[in-house]
PDB file of C-alpha atoms in Angstrom:
ATOM      1  CA  UNK G1094      68.792 122.531  67.580  1.00 72.00           C
ATOM      2  CA  UNK G1095      70.609 119.244  67.016  1.00 89.00           C
ATOM      3  CA  UNK G1096      74.177 119.792  68.140  1.00 97.00           C
ATOM      4  CA  UNK G1097      75.932 116.695  69.464  1.00 98.00           C
ATOM      5  CA  UNK G1098      77.010 116.399  73.092  1.00 98.00           C
ATOM      6  CA  UNK G1099      79.928 114.075  73.881  1.00 98.00           C
ATOM      7  CA  UNK G1100      79.415 112.647  77.375  1.00 98.00           C
ATOM      8  CA  UNK G1101      82.670 111.349  78.865  1.00 98.00           C
ATOM      9  CA  UNK G1102      82.319 108.782  81.663  1.00 98.00           C
ATOM     10  CA  UNK G1103      85.531 107.569  83.385  1.00 98.00           C
ATOM     11  CA  UNK G1104      84.999 104.043  84.720  1.00 98.00           C
ATOM     12  CA  UNK G1105      86.952 102.433  87.552  1.00 97.00           C
ATOM     13  CA  UNK G1106      85.709 100.022  90.228  1.00 96.00           C
ATOM     14  CA  UNK G1107      82.096 101.190  90.145  1.00 96.00           C
ATOM     15  CA  UNK G1108      80.373  97.934  89.237  1.00 97.00           C
ATOM     16  CA  UNK G1109      77.348  98.465  91.574  1.00 95.00           C
ATOM     17  CA  UNK G1110      76.675 101.953  90.174  1.00 95.00           C
ATOM     18  CA  UNK G1111      77.684 101.894  86.510  1.00 98.00           C
ATOM     19  CA  UNK G1112      74.413 100.681  84.977  1.00 98.00           C
ATOM     20  CA  UNK G1113      72.382 103.321  86.815  1.00 97.00           C
ATOM     21  CA  UNK G1114      74.761 105.998  85.542  1.00 98.00           C
ATOM     22  CA  UNK G1115      74.723 104.873  81.911  1.00 98.00           C
ATOM     23  CA  UNK G1116      70.964 104.290  81.854  1.00 98.00           C
ATOM     24  CA  UNK G1117      70.390 107.827  83.140  1.00 98.00           C
ATOM     25  CA  UNK G1118      72.386 109.135  80.171  1.00 98.00           C
ATOM     26  CA  UNK G1119      70.674 106.876  77.641  1.00 98.00           C
ATOM     27  CA  UNK G1120      67.287 108.047  78.976  1.00 98.00           C
ATOM     28  CA  UNK G1121      67.948 111.726  78.246  1.00 98.00           C
ATOM     29  CA  UNK G1122      65.198 113.630  76.463  1.00 98.00           C
ATOM     30  CA  UNK G1123      67.968 115.199  74.357  1.00 98.00           C
ATOM     31  CA  UNK G1124      69.078 112.283  72.198  1.00 98.00           C
ATOM     32  CA  UNK G1125      71.966 113.530  70.046  1.00 98.00           C
ATOM     33  CA  UNK G1126      74.603 112.157  72.384  1.00 98.00           C
ATOM     34  CA  UNK G1127      77.944 110.441  72.008  1.00 98.00           C
ATOM     35  CA  UNK G1128      78.531 108.465  75.198  1.00 98.00           C
ATOM     36  CA  UNK G1129      82.211 107.684  75.747  1.00 98.00           C
ATOM     37  CA  UNK G1130      82.836 105.083  78.452  1.00 98.00           C
ATOM     38  CA  UNK G1131      86.518 105.115  79.403  1.00 98.00           C
ATOM     39  CA  UNK G1132      87.430 101.877  81.174  1.00 98.00           C
ATOM     40  CA  UNK G1133      90.462 102.995  83.169  1.00 98.00           C
ATOM     41  CA  UNK G1134      91.823  99.488  83.772  1.00 98.00           C
ATOM     42  CA  UNK G1135      88.987  98.562  86.137  1.00 98.00           C
ATOM     43  CA  UNK G1136      89.662  95.134  87.768  1.00 97.00           C
ATOM     44  CA  UNK G1137      85.979  94.208  88.296  1.00 97.00           C
ATOM     45  CA  UNK G1138      83.178  93.554  85.803  1.00 98.00           C
ATOM     46  CA  UNK G1139      83.052  97.157  84.603  1.00 98.00           C
ATOM     47  CA  UNK G1140      84.876  96.388  81.311  1.00 98.00           C
ATOM     48  CA  UNK G1141      82.250  93.752  80.461  1.00 98.00           C
ATOM     49  CA  UNK G1142      79.429  96.169  81.347  1.00 98.00           C
ATOM     50  CA  UNK G1143      80.973  98.783  79.053  1.00 98.00           C
ATOM     51  CA  UNK G1144      81.164  96.256  76.215  1.00 98.00           C
ATOM     52  CA  UNK G1145      77.533  95.280  76.823  1.00 98.00           C
ATOM     53  CA  UNK G1146      76.418  98.870  76.266  1.00 98.00           C
ATOM     54  CA  UNK G1147      78.428  99.112  73.043  1.00 97.00           C
ATOM     55  CA  UNK G1148      76.494  96.143  71.684  1.00 97.00           C
ATOM     56  CA  UNK G1149      73.181  97.456  72.997  1.00 95.00           C
ATOM     57  CA  UNK G1150      73.360 101.118  71.942  1.00 97.00           C
ATOM     58  CA  UNK G1151      75.022 102.635  68.872  1.00 97.00           C
ATOM     59  CA  UNK G1152      75.582 105.961  70.648  1.00 98.00           C
ATOM     60  CA  UNK G1153      78.034 104.324  73.060  1.00 98.00           C
ATOM     61  CA  UNK G1154      81.791 104.212  72.443  1.00 98.00           C
ATOM     62  CA  UNK G1155      84.229 102.403  74.739  1.00 98.00           C
ATOM     63  CA  UNK G1156      87.893 103.079  75.385  1.00 98.00           C
ATOM     64  CA  UNK G1157      89.809 100.353  77.238  1.00 98.00           C
ATOM     65  CA  UNK G1158      93.070 101.659  78.699  1.00 98.00           C
ATOM     66  CA  UNK G1159      95.523 100.881  81.517  1.00 98.00           C
ATOM     67  CA  UNK G1160      94.753 102.522  84.820  1.00 97.00           C
ATOM     68  CA  UNK G1161      95.953 106.107  84.858  1.00 97.00           C
ATOM     69  CA  UNK G1162      93.516 107.885  87.162  1.00 96.00           C
ATOM     70  CA  UNK G1163      90.535 110.171  86.674  1.00 96.00           C
ATOM     71  CA  UNK G1164      92.365 112.904  84.751  1.00 97.00           C
ATOM     72  CA  UNK G1165      93.932 110.394  82.391  1.00 97.00           C
ATOM     73  CA  UNK G1166      90.532 108.822  81.694  1.00 98.00           C
ATOM     74  CA  UNK G1167      88.847 112.170  81.050  1.00 98.00           C
ATOM     75  CA  UNK G1168      91.681 113.200  78.739  1.00 98.00           C
ATOM     76  CA  UNK G1169      91.351 109.944  76.799  1.00 98.00           C
ATOM     77  CA  UNK G1170      87.684 110.758  76.260  1.00 98.00           C
ATOM     78  CA  UNK G1171      88.474 114.312  75.208  1.00 98.00           C
ATOM     79  CA  UNK G1172      90.971 113.054  72.645  1.00 98.00           C
ATOM     80  CA  UNK G1173      88.330 111.091  70.716  1.00 98.00           C
ATOM     81  CA  UNK G1174      85.202 113.195  71.366  1.00 98.00           C
ATOM     82  CA  UNK G1175      83.429 114.389  68.213  1.00 98.00           C
ATOM     83  CA  UNK G1176      80.613 116.426  69.762  1.00 98.00           C
ATOM     84  CA  UNK G1177      79.942 120.144  69.515  1.00 98.00           C
ATOM     85  CA  UNK G1178      79.661 120.111  73.301  1.00 98.00           C
ATOM     86  CA  UNK G1179      81.566 118.230  76.019  1.00 98.00           C
ATOM     87  CA  UNK G1180      80.171 116.886  79.288  1.00 98.00           C
ATOM     88  CA  UNK G1181      81.597 114.741  82.084  1.00 98.00           C
ATOM     89  CA  UNK G1182      79.677 112.327  84.308  1.00 98.00           C
ATOM     90  CA  UNK G1183      81.337 110.387  87.121  1.00 97.00           C
ATOM     91  CA  UNK G1184      80.377 106.742  86.795  1.00 97.00           C
ATOM     92  CA  UNK G1185      78.928 106.381  90.304  1.00 95.00           C
ATOM     93  CA  UNK G1186      76.642 109.403  89.809  1.00 96.00           C
ATOM     94  CA  UNK G1187      73.436 109.824  87.778  1.00 97.00           C
ATOM     95  CA  UNK G1188      71.498 112.600  86.065  1.00 98.00           C
ATOM     96  CA  UNK G1189      67.903 113.682  85.602  1.00 97.00           C
ATOM     97  CA  UNK G1190      66.272 112.936  82.200  1.00 98.00           C
ATOM     98  CA  UNK G1191      66.026 116.585  81.134  1.00 98.00           C
ATOM     99  CA  UNK G1192      69.545 117.663  82.074  1.00 98.00           C
ATOM    100  CA  UNK G1193      71.048 117.988  78.606  1.00 98.00           C
ATOM    101  CA  UNK G1194      67.906 119.356  76.990  1.00 98.00           C
ATOM    102  CA  UNK G1195      67.791 122.178  79.526  1.00 98.00           C
ATOM    103  CA  UNK G1196      71.522 122.911  79.628  1.00 98.00           C
ATOM    104  CA  UNK G1197      71.910 123.131  75.865  1.00 98.00           C
ATOM    105  CA  UNK G1198      68.748 125.219  75.535  1.00 97.00           C
ATOM    106  CA  UNK G1199      70.093 127.643  78.126  1.00 98.00           C
ATOM    107  CA  UNK G1200      73.466 127.775  76.381  1.00 98.00           C
ATOM    108  CA  UNK G1201      72.067 128.413  72.905  1.00 97.00           C
ATOM    109  CA  UNK G1202      69.509 130.964  74.107  1.00 97.00           C
ATOM    110  CA  UNK G1203      72.209 132.974  75.861  1.00 97.00           C
ATOM    111  CA  UNK G1204      75.148 132.383  73.478  1.00 98.00           C
ATOM    112  CA  UNK G1205      77.075 130.865  76.397  1.00 98.00           C
ATOM    113  CA  UNK G1206      80.169 128.676  76.126  1.00 98.00           C
ATOM    114  CA  UNK G1207      79.496 126.859  79.424  1.00 98.00           C
ATOM    115  CA  UNK G1208      76.069 125.902  80.795  1.00 98.00           C
ATOM    116  CA  UNK G1209      75.796 124.797  84.437  1.00 98.00           C
ATOM    117  CA  UNK G1210      73.036 123.028  86.372  1.00 97.00           C
ATOM    118  CA  UNK G1211      72.156 122.396  89.999  1.00 95.00           C
ATOM    119  CA  UNK G1212      73.512 119.518  92.085  1.00 94.00           C
ATOM    120  CA  UNK G1213      72.142 117.236  94.782  1.00 92.00           C
ATOM    121  CA  UNK G1214      74.874 115.943  97.101  1.00 90.00           C
ATOM    122  CA  UNK G1215      73.982 112.426  98.216  1.00 87.00           C
ATOM    123  CA  UNK G1216      76.032 110.834 100.973  1.00 80.00           C
ATOM    124  CA  UNK G1217      75.938 107.045 100.823  1.00 71.00           C
ATOM    125  CA  UNK G1218      76.575 105.783 104.356  1.00 63.00           C
ATOM    126  CA  UNK G1219      78.137 102.460 105.312  1.00 58.00           C
ATOM    127  CA  UNK G1220      74.709 100.914 105.928  1.00 55.00           C
ATOM    128  CA  UNK G1221      73.387 102.011 102.524  1.00 57.00           C
ATOM    129  CA  UNK G1222      71.389 105.023 103.724  1.00 53.00           C
ATOM    130  CA  UNK G1223      71.387 108.051 101.395  1.00 57.00           C
ATOM    131  CA  UNK G1224      71.468 111.537 102.908  1.00 61.00           C
ATOM    132  CA  UNK G1225      70.630 114.203 100.317  1.00 62.00           C
ATOM    133  CA  UNK G1226      71.584 117.865 100.339  1.00 61.00           C
ATOM    134  CA  UNK G1227      70.339 119.854  97.371  1.00 60.00           C
ATOM    135  CA  UNK G1228      71.633 123.158  96.012  1.00 54.00           C
ATOM    136  CA  UNK G1229      68.104 124.122  94.908  1.00 52.00           C
ATOM    137  CA  UNK G1230      66.746 125.939  97.951  1.00 51.00           C
ATOM    138  CA  UNK G1231      64.002 127.975  96.279  1.00 52.00           C
ATOM    139  CA  UNK G1232      62.360 128.181  92.871  1.00 59.00           C
ATOM    140  CA  UNK G1233      64.465 127.540  89.786  1.00 77.00           C
ATOM    141  CA  UNK G1234      66.614 130.525  88.833  1.00 86.00           C
ATOM    142  CA  UNK G1235      68.663 131.037  85.662  1.00 92.00           C
ATOM    143  CA  UNK G1236      71.327 133.716  85.354  1.00 96.00           C
ATOM    144  CA  UNK G1237      73.945 134.695  82.788  1.00 98.00           C
ATOM    145  CA  UNK G1238      77.410 135.977  83.697  1.00 98.00           C
ATOM    146  CA  UNK G1239      80.121 137.526  81.555  1.00 98.00           C
ATOM    147  CA  UNK G1240      83.704 136.318  81.780  1.00 98.00           C
ATOM    148  CA  UNK G1241      84.775 138.502  84.675  1.00 97.00           C
ATOM    149  CA  UNK G1242      81.643 137.744  86.666  1.00 98.00           C
ATOM    150  CA  UNK G1243      81.979 133.992  85.982  1.00 98.00           C
ATOM    151  CA  UNK G1244      85.580 133.972  87.207  1.00 98.00           C
ATOM    152  CA  UNK G1245      84.561 135.931  90.291  1.00 98.00           C
ATOM    153  CA  UNK G1246      81.765 133.421  90.937  1.00 97.00           C
ATOM    154  CA  UNK G1247      84.206 130.501  90.624  1.00 98.00           C
ATOM    155  CA  UNK G1248      86.556 132.051  93.180  1.00 97.00           C
ATOM    156  CA  UNK G1249      83.735 132.196  95.743  1.00 95.00           C
ATOM    157  CA  UNK G1250      81.997 128.857  95.100  1.00 94.00           C
ATOM    158  CA  UNK G1251      82.651 125.136  94.668  1.00 92.00           C
ATOM    159  CA  UNK G1252      83.581 123.968  91.164  1.00 95.00           C
ATOM    160  CA  UNK G1253      83.437 120.519  89.557  1.00 95.00           C
ATOM    161  CA  UNK G1254      83.753 119.301  85.991  1.00 96.00           C
ATOM    162  CA  UNK G1255      80.602 117.212  85.910  1.00 95.00           C
ATOM    163  CA  UNK G1256      77.479 119.405  86.289  1.00 95.00           C
ATOM    164  CA  UNK G1257      78.136 121.312  83.069  1.00 98.00           C
ATOM    165  CA  UNK G1258      78.321 121.269  79.299  1.00 98.00           C
ATOM    166  CA  UNK G1259      81.172 123.055  77.524  1.00 98.00           C
ATOM    167  CA  UNK G1260      81.581 124.229  73.971  1.00 98.00           C
ATOM    168  CA  UNK G1261      84.148 121.954  72.401  1.00 98.00           C
ATOM    169  CA  UNK G1262      86.451 124.897  71.664  1.00 98.00           C
ATOM    170  CA  UNK G1263      86.757 125.683  75.373  1.00 98.00           C
ATOM    171  CA  UNK G1264      88.889 122.549  75.854  1.00 98.00           C
ATOM    172  CA  UNK G1265      91.187 123.271  72.914  1.00 97.00           C
ATOM    173  CA  UNK G1266      94.789 122.861  74.182  1.00 97.00           C
ATOM    174  CA  UNK G1267      93.537 122.253  77.740  1.00 98.00           C
ATOM    175  CA  UNK G1268      93.654 118.889  79.509  1.00 98.00           C
ATOM    176  CA  UNK G1269      93.298 117.713  83.113  1.00 97.00           C
ATOM    177  CA  UNK G1270      96.573 117.293  85.073  1.00 96.00           C
ATOM    178  CA  UNK G1271      97.365 113.578  85.161  1.00 96.00           C
ATOM    179  CA  UNK G1272      98.161 111.940  88.487  1.00 91.00           C
ATOM    180  CA  UNK G1273      96.526 114.595  90.666  1.00 88.00           C
ATOM    181  CA  UNK G1274      93.238 114.946  92.485  1.00 87.00           C
ATOM    182  CA  UNK G1275      91.360 118.264  92.614  1.00 91.00           C
ATOM    183  CA  UNK G1276      91.974 118.285  88.871  1.00 94.00           C
ATOM    184  CA  UNK G1277      88.866 120.415  88.235  1.00 95.00           C
ATOM    185  CA  UNK G1278      90.288 123.372  90.167  1.00 95.00           C
ATOM    186  CA  UNK G1279      93.554 123.210  88.234  1.00 96.00           C
ATOM    187  CA  UNK G1280      92.009 124.122  84.859  1.00 97.00           C
ATOM    188  CA  UNK G1281      88.859 126.042  85.780  1.00 98.00           C
ATOM    189  CA  UNK G1282      90.305 129.512  85.251  1.00 98.00           C
ATOM    190  CA  UNK G1283      91.761 128.610  81.864  1.00 97.00           C
ATOM    191  CA  UNK G1284      88.368 127.279  80.768  1.00 98.00           C
ATOM    192  CA  UNK G1285      86.465 130.331  82.001  1.00 98.00           C
ATOM    193  CA  UNK G1286      88.982 132.637  80.360  1.00 98.00           C
ATOM    194  CA  UNK G1287      87.812 131.273  76.992  1.00 98.00           C
ATOM    195  CA  UNK G1288      84.163 132.134  77.676  1.00 98.00           C
ATOM    196  CA  UNK G1289      82.291 135.284  76.804  1.00 98.00           C
ATOM    197  CA  UNK G1290      79.264 134.118  78.790  1.00 98.00           C
ATOM    198  CA  UNK G1291      78.408 131.357  81.268  1.00 98.00           C
ATOM    199  CA  UNK G1292      74.801 130.459  82.079  1.00 98.00           C
ATOM    200  CA  UNK G1293      73.736 128.974  85.422  1.00 97.00           C
ATOM    201  CA  UNK G1294      70.548 127.373  86.681  1.00 96.00           C
ATOM    202  CA  UNK G1295      69.940 126.011  90.165  1.00 93.00           C
ATOM    203  CA  UNK G1296      67.457 123.441  88.859  1.00 94.00           C
ATOM    204  CA  UNK G1297      68.864 120.130  90.092  1.00 94.00           C
ATOM    205  CA  UNK G1298      69.951 117.734  87.357  1.00 96.00           C
ATOM    206  CA  UNK G1299      73.051 116.054  88.735  1.00 96.00           C
ATOM    207  CA  UNK G1300      73.115 113.574  91.635  1.00 95.00           C
ATOM    208  CA  UNK G1301      76.597 113.490  93.121  1.00 94.00           C
ATOM    209  CA  UNK G1302      77.172 110.364  95.201  1.00 92.00           C
ATOM    210  CA  UNK G1303      79.720 110.510  98.016  1.00 85.00           C
ATOM    211  CA  UNK G1304      80.726 106.944  98.811  1.00 68.00           C
ATOM    212  CA  UNK G1305      82.635 106.001 101.987  1.00 64.00           C
ATOM    213  CA  UNK G1306      85.542 104.696  99.875  1.00 59.00           C
ATOM    214  CA  UNK G1307      85.645 107.606  97.425  1.00 55.00           C
ATOM    215  CA  UNK G1308      88.498 110.100  97.097  1.00 47.00           C
ATOM    216  CA  UNK G1309      86.549 112.988  98.589  1.00 48.00           C
ATOM    217  CA  UNK G1310      85.431 111.091 101.687  1.00 45.00           C
ATOM    218  CA  UNK G1311      88.603 109.086 102.323  1.00 52.00           C
ATOM    219  CA  UNK G1312      91.074 109.955 105.076  1.00 74.00           C
ATOM    220  CA  UNK G1313      93.784 112.536 104.462  1.00 82.00           C
ATOM    221  CA  UNK G1314      96.699 111.537 102.240  1.00 86.00           C
ATOM    222  CA  UNK G1315      99.563 113.425 100.561  1.00 90.00           C
ATOM    223  CA  UNK G1316      97.490 113.657  97.369  1.00 90.00           C
ATOM    224  CA  UNK G1317      95.110 116.000  99.159  1.00 91.00           C
ATOM    225  CA  UNK G1318      97.785 118.699  99.297  1.00 95.00           C
ATOM    226  CA  UNK G1319      96.773 119.304  95.680  1.00 95.00           C
ATOM    227  CA  UNK G1320      93.949 121.736  96.507  1.00 95.00           C
ATOM    228  CA  UNK G1321      96.121 124.329  98.229  1.00 96.00           C
ATOM    229  CA  UNK G1322      98.765 124.032  95.497  1.00 96.00           C
ATOM    230  CA  UNK G1323      96.159 124.617  92.794  1.00 97.00           C
ATOM    231  CA  UNK G1324      94.698 127.557  94.723  1.00 97.00           C
ATOM    232  CA  UNK G1325      98.187 129.028  95.061  1.00 97.00           C
ATOM    233  CA  UNK G1326      98.740 128.666  91.312  1.00 97.00           C
ATOM    234  CA  UNK G1327      95.338 130.225  90.632  1.00 98.00           C
ATOM    235  CA  UNK G1328      96.188 133.196  92.853  1.00 98.00           C
ATOM    236  CA  UNK G1329      99.345 133.784  90.814  1.00 98.00           C
ATOM    237  CA  UNK G1330      97.345 133.481  87.573  1.00 98.00           C
ATOM    238  CA  UNK G1331      94.700 135.936  88.779  1.00 98.00           C
ATOM    239  CA  UNK G1332      97.330 138.453  89.852  1.00 98.00           C
ATOM    240  CA  UNK G1333      98.738 138.350  86.320  1.00 98.00           C
ATOM    241  CA  UNK G1334      95.520 138.309  84.275  1.00 97.00           C
ATOM    242  CA  UNK G1335      92.749 139.767  86.487  1.00 98.00           C
ATOM    243  CA  UNK G1336      94.456 141.714  89.305  1.00 98.00           C
ATOM    244  CA  UNK G1337      91.158 143.299  90.349  1.00 98.00           C
ATOM    245  CA  UNK G1338      90.080 139.833  91.553  1.00 98.00           C
ATOM    246  CA  UNK G1339      93.209 139.217  93.628  1.00 98.00           C
ATOM    247  CA  UNK G1340      91.465 139.437  96.995  1.00 97.00           C
ATOM    248  CA  UNK G1341      88.881 136.826  95.976  1.00 97.00           C
ATOM    249  CA  UNK G1342      91.647 134.465  94.836  1.00 98.00           C
ATOM    250  CA  UNK G1343      93.585 135.114  98.047  1.00 98.00           C
ATOM    251  CA  UNK G1344      90.492 134.309 100.118  1.00 98.00           C
ATOM    252  CA  UNK G1345      90.062 130.994  98.280  1.00 97.00           C
ATOM    253  CA  UNK G1346      93.742 130.221  98.806  1.00 98.00           C
ATOM    254  CA  UNK G1347      93.420 131.054 102.519  1.00 98.00           C
ATOM    255  CA  UNK G1348      90.437 128.686 102.785  1.00 97.00           C
ATOM    256  CA  UNK G1349      92.446 125.908 101.139  1.00 97.00           C
ATOM    257  CA  UNK G1350      95.325 126.430 103.586  1.00 98.00           C
ATOM    258  CA  UNK G1351      93.013 126.348 106.599  1.00 97.00           C
ATOM    259  CA  UNK G1352      91.250 123.216 105.352  1.00 95.00           C
ATOM    260  CA  UNK G1353      94.521 121.428 104.616  1.00 96.00           C
ATOM    261  CA  UNK G1354      96.097 122.311 107.964  1.00 97.00           C
ATOM    262  CA  UNK G1355      92.986 121.161 109.812  1.00 95.00           C
ATOM    263  CA  UNK G1356      92.988 117.867 107.910  1.00 94.00           C
ATOM    264  CA  UNK G1357      96.684 117.398 108.711  1.00 95.00           C
ATOM    265  CA  UNK G1358      95.943 118.074 112.385  1.00 95.00           C
ATOM    266  CA  UNK G1359      93.264 115.378 112.333  1.00 93.00           C
ATOM    267  CA  UNK G1360      95.364 112.813 110.460  1.00 92.00           C
ATOM    268  CA  UNK G1361      97.605 110.159 111.949  1.00 89.00           C
ATOM    269  CA  UNK G1362     100.652 111.519 110.093  1.00 91.00           C
ATOM    270  CA  UNK G1363     102.217 114.836 111.056  1.00 90.00           C
ATOM    271  CA  UNK G1364     103.724 115.911 107.681  1.00 94.00           C
ATOM    272  CA  UNK G1365     106.215 118.266 109.415  1.00 95.00           C
ATOM    273  CA  UNK G1366     107.775 119.756 106.256  1.00 96.00           C
ATOM    274  CA  UNK G1367     104.449 120.427 104.573  1.00 96.00           C
ATOM    275  CA  UNK G1368     102.925 121.778 107.788  1.00 97.00           C
ATOM    276  CA  UNK G1369     105.732 124.294 108.202  1.00 97.00           C
ATOM    277  CA  UNK G1370     105.305 125.463 104.614  1.00 97.00           C
ATOM    278  CA  UNK G1371     101.523 125.761 104.963  1.00 97.00           C
ATOM    279  CA  UNK G1372     101.749 127.797 108.161  1.00 98.00           C
ATOM    280  CA  UNK G1373     104.338 130.105 106.590  1.00 98.00           C
ATOM    281  CA  UNK G1374     102.073 130.717 103.592  1.00 97.00           C
ATOM    282  CA  UNK G1375      99.023 131.244 105.798  1.00 98.00           C
ATOM    283  CA  UNK G1376     100.884 133.876 107.825  1.00 98.00           C
ATOM    284  CA  UNK G1377     101.935 135.568 104.608  1.00 97.00           C
ATOM    285  CA  UNK G1378      98.341 135.689 103.359  1.00 97.00           C
ATOM    286  CA  UNK G1379      97.244 137.048 106.746  1.00 97.00           C
ATOM    287  CA  UNK G1380      99.888 139.764 106.545  1.00 97.00           C
ATOM    288  CA  UNK G1381      99.311 140.711 102.880  1.00 96.00           C
ATOM    289  CA  UNK G1382      95.501 140.590 102.942  1.00 96.00           C
ATOM    290  CA  UNK G1383      94.448 141.592 106.466  1.00 94.00           C
ATOM    291  CA  UNK G1384      91.045 142.983 105.445  1.00 93.00           C
ATOM    292  CA  UNK G1385      89.636 139.990 103.548  1.00 95.00           C
ATOM    293  CA  UNK G1386      86.385 138.914 105.172  1.00 94.00           C
ATOM    294  CA  UNK G1387      85.717 135.344 106.331  1.00 94.00           C
ATOM    295  CA  UNK G1388      82.700 133.400 105.130  1.00 89.00           C
ATOM    296  CA  UNK G1389      82.658 131.552 108.468  1.00 91.00           C
ATOM    297  CA  UNK G1390      83.615 132.783 111.919  1.00 93.00           C
ATOM    298  CA  UNK G1391      85.191 129.379 112.624  1.00 93.00           C
ATOM    299  CA  UNK G1392      87.772 130.069 109.891  1.00 95.00           C
ATOM    300  CA  UNK G1393      88.707 133.356 111.527  1.00 96.00           C
ATOM    301  CA  UNK G1394      89.248 131.539 114.831  1.00 95.00           C
ATOM    302  CA  UNK G1395      91.235 128.749 113.171  1.00 96.00           C
ATOM    303  CA  UNK G1396      93.560 131.194 111.445  1.00 96.00           C
ATOM    304  CA  UNK G1397      94.246 133.014 114.706  1.00 96.00           C
ATOM    305  CA  UNK G1398      94.964 129.711 116.471  1.00 96.00           C
ATOM    306  CA  UNK G1399      97.260 128.368 113.745  1.00 97.00           C
ATOM    307  CA  UNK G1400      99.168 131.637 113.369  1.00 97.00           C
ATOM    308  CA  UNK G1401      99.485 132.212 117.120  1.00 96.00           C
ATOM    309  CA  UNK G1402      99.723 128.858 118.897  1.00 96.00           C
ATOM    310  CA  UNK G1403     102.192 125.996 118.405  1.00 96.00           C
ATOM    311  CA  UNK G1404     100.679 123.618 115.853  1.00 96.00           C
ATOM    312  CA  UNK G1405     100.776 120.761 118.359  1.00 95.00           C
ATOM    313  CA  UNK G1406      98.314 122.663 120.559  1.00 96.00           C
ATOM    314  CA  UNK G1407      96.063 123.332 117.573  1.00 96.00           C
ATOM    315  CA  UNK G1408      96.189 119.620 116.760  1.00 95.00           C
ATOM    316  CA  UNK G1409      95.044 118.721 120.276  1.00 95.00           C
ATOM    317  CA  UNK G1410      92.275 121.339 120.338  1.00 94.00           C
ATOM    318  CA  UNK G1411      90.854 120.486 116.933  1.00 92.00           C
ATOM    319  CA  UNK G1412      90.819 116.766 117.787  1.00 92.00           C
ATOM    320  CA  UNK G1413      88.916 117.465 120.981  1.00 92.00           C
ATOM    321  CA  UNK G1414      86.384 119.537 119.057  1.00 84.00           C
ATOM    322  CA  UNK G1415      86.013 116.817 116.408  1.00 83.00           C
ATOM    323  CA  UNK G1416      85.365 114.166 119.079  1.00 81.00           C
ATOM    324  CA  UNK G1417      82.655 116.404 120.509  1.00 78.00           C
ATOM    325  CA  UNK G1418      81.172 116.824 117.030  1.00 69.00           C
ATOM    326  CA  UNK G1419      81.615 120.584 116.943  1.00 57.00           C
ATOM    327  CA  UNK G1420      83.801 120.916 113.806  1.00 54.00           C
TER     328      UNK G1420
END
């Protein structure tokens, strides 16, 4: 087994973390790698670090491009990748030495088009402390899902681009939406639709670092309306292609609406037009899918409050709860 894996690493303003990321890739026990560092117009010393690794290691390729965002950088890597498999690593994260050896072994053994590993969420606090939450709660488990089961699993679980390897063909004619966040959600269903099998293991390989200044941990902004829009588009896609999974897609969409409305309530801006639209769509989901269960009782309560009370009251109540540390 000697198939090449193209590892695409978007690089932007991650100078303190970049070397750790690249070294963790170079140290992989599986060595047939093409490491594509995409310098997305980074204003710090990241471009020089990328060039250093090109000189040091013949498996490293560098793309220098104007800043275009994460999707643009990933797409630039996809456009030049030559591997049989594709992988993405965020440049402030790092991976365990046996990640690619295990993922490709699992994929080949099970004739899978996507192979997925476990993740450790690591919150980097302002004082430099790391708080780790791992997805591996028991012994390592590997399971194989067919297309329908994999899509169902996606609709009920978090999804990111970076803890996986993909057969190159899966990304044929598919690219990340440029200029948007939550770009992983936008293309997940199209990727899974090209798979006959997806293999999962909960063995932790990927260390996902949440920095205080990162997109996911930053305060609410208009860009963060992307998740509910993508979930709405995915619901429409599921209704057309896999109608038997409509309730799962509607539940995910409902979760995205509740999350977005709560974040709006906690933000300094009121976003009146968007808030009205979100509440209207939440009420429609409540009316059309009254029997969908809630994963959390708090979501059931939030939906009742948002659909029943004036939003200004919900804003006051949710802020009080947040100050008390109960949300």
